Short mmCIF file of C-alpha atoms in Angstrom, two decimals:
data_model
loop_
_atom_site.label_atom_id
_atom_site.label_comp_id
_atom_site.label_asym_id
_atom_site.label_seq_id
_atom_site.Cartn_x
_atom_site.Cartn_y
_atom_site.Cartn_z
CA MET A 1 10.58 13.66 6.24
CA LYS A 2 10.98 9.96 6.37
CA THR A 3 10.47 8.28 3.10
CA PHE A 4 8.00 5.45 2.45
CA SER A 5 10.57 2.60 1.77
CA SER A 6 12.37 3.66 5.14
CA LEU A 7 8.92 2.89 7.10
CA MET A 8 8.90 -0.40 5.05
CA GLY A 9 12.54 -1.40 6.20
CA ASN A 10 13.00 -5.22 5.34
CA GLN A 11 9.38 -5.86 4.50
CA THR A 12 9.09 -6.29 0.84
CA LEU A 13 5.28 -6.99 1.18
CA LEU A 14 2.80 -4.21 1.53
CA PRO A 15 -0.37 -6.18 2.67
CA ILE A 16 -3.69 -4.49 1.93
CA ILE A 17 -6.50 -4.86 4.09
CA GLN A 18 -9.94 -4.18 2.72
CA ALA A 19 -12.91 -5.13 5.13
CA ALA A 20 -16.57 -4.39 5.43
CA THR A 21 -16.48 -3.96 9.09
CA VAL A 22 -14.18 -3.03 12.01
CA GLU A 23 -14.14 -6.51 13.56
CA GLN A 24 -12.81 -8.10 10.21
CA GLY A 25 -10.18 -5.49 9.61
CA VAL A 26 -8.77 -5.87 13.01
CA ASN A 27 -8.61 -9.44 12.81
CA ILE A 28 -6.93 -9.28 9.34
CA ALA A 29 -4.49 -6.96 10.80
CA LYS A 30 -3.64 -9.29 13.76
CA ALA A 31 -3.22 -12.27 11.39
CA MET A 32 -0.80 -10.26 9.32
CA HIS A 33 1.02 -9.10 12.66
CA GLU A 34 1.22 -12.57 13.66
CA ALA A 35 3.19 -13.39 10.46
CA GLY A 36 5.92 -10.72 11.20
CA ILE A 37 4.49 -7.75 9.33
CA HIS A 38 5.06 -4.52 10.92
CA LEU A 39 3.11 -2.40 8.41
CA VAL A 40 -0.31 -2.49 6.49
CA GLU A 41 -2.38 -0.53 4.24
CA VAL A 42 -5.91 -0.01 4.81
CA VAL A 43 -7.84 0.77 1.54
CA LEU A 44 -10.65 3.37 1.99
CA ARG A 45 -13.30 1.37 0.02
CA THR A 46 -15.78 0.61 2.48
CA GLU A 47 -17.76 2.67 5.22
CA ALA A 48 -15.75 1.18 8.00
CA SER A 49 -12.39 1.83 6.71
CA LEU A 50 -11.41 5.07 8.83
CA ASP A 51 -12.66 3.34 11.94
CA ILE A 52 -10.67 0.31 11.02
CA ILE A 53 -7.48 2.34 10.92
CA LYS A 54 -8.14 3.79 14.41
CA GLN A 55 -9.12 0.56 15.88
CA ILE A 56 -5.76 -1.12 14.56
CA LYS A 57 -3.88 1.66 15.99
CA LYS A 58 -5.64 1.00 19.30
CA GLU A 59 -5.21 -2.85 19.45
CA LEU A 60 -1.73 -3.14 17.84
CA PRO A 61 0.11 0.00 18.57
CA ASP A 62 3.37 -1.09 17.16
CA LEU A 63 1.80 -1.94 13.86
CA LEU A 64 2.19 0.95 11.38
CA VAL A 65 -1.05 1.49 9.47
CA GLY A 66 -1.58 3.63 6.35
CA ALA A 67 -4.44 4.71 4.10
CA GLY A 68 -4.87 3.77 0.52
CA THR A 69 -7.37 5.23 -1.94
CA ILE A 70 -6.73 8.83 -1.25
CA LEU A 71 -8.27 10.71 -4.05
CA ASN A 72 -8.50 14.37 -2.92
CA GLU A 73 -7.94 16.80 0.11
CA SER A 74 -11.05 16.10 1.89
CA ILE A 75 -10.31 12.04 2.01
CA LEU A 76 -6.63 13.14 3.00
CA ASP A 77 -7.71 15.12 6.04
CA ASP A 78 -9.85 12.29 7.19
CA ALA A 79 -7.30 9.74 6.92
CA LEU A 80 -4.80 11.86 8.82
CA LYS A 81 -7.47 12.56 11.55
CA ALA A 82 -7.90 8.87 11.68
CA GLY A 83 -4.29 8.48 12.54
CA SER A 84 -2.71 7.24 9.38
CA ASP A 85 0.87 6.62 9.29
CA PHE A 86 1.38 7.22 5.55
CA ILE A 87 -0.63 8.02 2.56
CA ILE A 88 -1.06 6.12 -0.63
CA THR A 89 -3.05 7.20 -3.78
CA PRO A 90 -4.20 5.09 -6.70
CA ALA A 91 -3.54 7.90 -9.25
CA SER A 92 -1.91 11.22 -9.46
CA SER A 93 -3.09 14.56 -10.59
CA PRO A 94 -1.73 18.21 -10.24
CA THR A 95 -4.40 18.95 -7.62
CA LEU A 96 -3.87 16.14 -5.66
CA LEU A 97 -0.07 16.43 -5.65
CA HIS A 98 -0.50 19.97 -4.61
CA ALA A 99 -2.74 18.91 -1.78
CA LEU A 100 -0.19 16.23 -0.51
CA LYS A 101 2.68 18.73 -0.60
CA ASN A 102 2.59 19.52 3.16
CA CYS A 103 1.55 15.91 4.30
CA PRO A 104 2.99 15.41 7.64
CA VAL A 105 3.55 11.67 6.80
CA PRO A 106 5.27 9.64 4.01
CA VAL A 107 3.20 9.76 0.80
CA LEU A 108 3.26 7.13 -2.15
CA PRO A 109 1.57 8.56 -5.21
CA GLY A 110 -0.01 6.31 -7.55
CA VAL A 111 1.15 6.32 -11.22
CA SER A 112 0.15 4.26 -14.30
CA THR A 113 2.05 5.79 -17.33
CA SER A 114 5.22 7.46 -18.01
CA ALA A 115 3.49 10.83 -18.18
CA ASP A 116 2.28 10.37 -14.51
CA ILE A 117 5.93 9.26 -13.44
CA LEU A 118 7.23 12.55 -14.93
CA LEU A 119 4.52 14.62 -13.09
CA ALA A 120 5.15 12.99 -9.57
CA THR A 121 8.98 13.48 -10.13
CA GLU A 122 8.16 17.07 -10.98
CA PHE A 123 6.60 17.28 -7.50
CA GLY A 124 9.68 15.90 -6.12
CA TYR A 125 8.65 12.20 -5.57
CA SER A 126 11.07 9.47 -6.18
CA GLU A 127 9.03 6.56 -4.74
CA LEU A 128 5.92 5.76 -6.50
CA LYS A 129 3.10 3.12 -6.80
CA LEU A 130 2.41 1.46 -10.07
CA PHE A 131 -1.37 0.79 -9.96
CA PRO A 132 -2.76 -1.25 -11.37
CA ALA A 133 0.45 -3.05 -12.05
CA SER A 134 -0.52 -5.82 -14.35
CA LEU A 135 -2.88 -3.59 -16.46
CA SER A 136 -0.06 -0.89 -16.80
CA GLY A 137 2.74 -2.92 -18.48
CA GLY A 138 3.72 -4.89 -15.12
CA SER A 139 7.10 -5.89 -14.73
CA GLN A 140 8.27 -5.34 -18.36
CA PHE A 141 7.10 -1.72 -18.08
CA LEU A 142 9.03 -1.09 -14.86
CA LYS A 143 12.25 -2.37 -16.26
CA ALA A 144 11.84 0.18 -19.20
CA MET A 145 11.07 2.77 -16.85
CA GLY A 146 14.26 2.26 -14.94
CA SER A 147 16.49 3.22 -17.66
CA VAL A 148 14.46 6.68 -18.04
CA PHE A 149 13.85 7.54 -14.44
CA LYS A 150 17.04 6.33 -12.77
CA SER A 151 16.19 7.82 -9.49
CA VAL A 152 12.54 6.48 -9.06
CA SER A 153 11.66 3.39 -7.27
CA PHE A 154 8.43 1.52 -7.24
CA CYS A 155 6.02 -0.42 -5.15
CA PRO A 156 3.83 -1.99 -7.80
CA THR A 157 0.19 -3.20 -6.92
CA GLY A 158 -2.83 -4.86 -8.58
CA GLY A 159 -2.67 -8.17 -10.17
CA ILE A 160 0.39 -9.36 -8.10
CA ASN A 161 0.10 -12.60 -6.49
CA ALA A 162 2.44 -15.40 -5.12
CA ASN A 163 3.32 -16.61 -8.74
CA ASN A 164 4.44 -13.18 -10.09
CA LYS A 165 5.74 -11.40 -7.10
CA ALA A 166 9.39 -12.45 -7.93
CA ASP A 167 9.14 -10.91 -11.42
CA TYR A 168 8.84 -7.58 -9.89
CA LEU A 169 11.03 -7.91 -6.86
CA ASN A 170 14.02 -8.97 -8.93
CA LEU A 171 13.96 -5.54 -10.68
CA SER A 172 16.34 -3.00 -9.13
CA ASN A 173 13.81 -0.29 -9.21
CA VAL A 174 11.23 -2.10 -7.08
CA PHE A 175 11.68 -2.14 -3.32
CA ALA A 176 8.25 -3.90 -2.42
CA VAL A 177 5.02 -5.30 -4.00
CA GLY A 178 1.48 -4.79 -2.80
CA GLY A 179 -1.24 -7.13 -2.91
CA THR A 180 -4.69 -8.52 -1.49
CA TRP A 181 -3.54 -12.11 -2.45
CA VAL A 182 -2.70 -12.80 1.26
CA ALA A 183 -6.01 -11.77 2.47
CA PRO A 184 -8.60 -12.78 0.03
CA ALA A 185 -12.48 -11.98 0.72
CA ASN A 186 -13.12 -15.79 1.10
CA TRP A 187 -10.74 -16.39 3.99
CA VAL A 188 -12.05 -13.19 5.40
CA GLU A 189 -15.50 -14.08 5.33
CA SER A 190 -14.94 -17.64 6.66
CA GLN A 191 -12.74 -16.22 9.21
CA GLN A 192 -9.50 -18.29 8.38
CA TRP A 193 -7.17 -15.97 10.00
CA ASN A 194 -4.73 -18.76 10.04
CA LEU A 195 -4.40 -18.71 6.33
CA ILE A 196 -3.77 -14.98 6.08
CA THR A 197 -0.91 -15.54 8.75
CA SER A 198 0.42 -18.51 6.46
CA ALA A 199 0.33 -16.55 3.22
CA CYS A 200 1.84 -13.42 4.72
CA LYS A 201 4.76 -15.61 5.97
CA ASP A 202 5.26 -17.37 2.68
CA ALA A 203 5.23 -13.59 0.88
CA LEU A 204 8.13 -12.68 3.17
CA LEU A 205 10.30 -15.48 2.23
#
């Protein structure tokens, strides 16, 4: 099984797509792809989310598209049927981690405390998402966890932006950062796709 970080490769930004319509989602993905992004996460927070994954895969076949906000086995099944290339959860529980055990694609479980991290490692995970990063101790928390969980690396998301992403990426146990700052709702609503492309290019520097 491939790891999530191996899918990311040299890309240190996990760009998050949250859109109300399929058209919006596809346009965001195209703008991100234009910047050199090869992997995106679509959060399953709107009715259109699963259809967005399907359509992005159809229109941009070389773009890896994963599903976020996976909370239970039912949502997991829906995401896999939609063709998700990877799975991301906002939190972890024994029930959810059991459901993910035989997942055919890479999984990035969400954690917010040291107890969560321990639970995820007990299930064999060594790559985790810290969420919401800014409310869960931020880069200082991850720095402290580095000395306890030496074999665990993180992709923090939540409250990360252009100004503080370096605080996280400078840590040896962080392989990428996730964020919505590269595609804020007002840019999407005003169809300023070029701004999304520019923000992604800047984030990749």
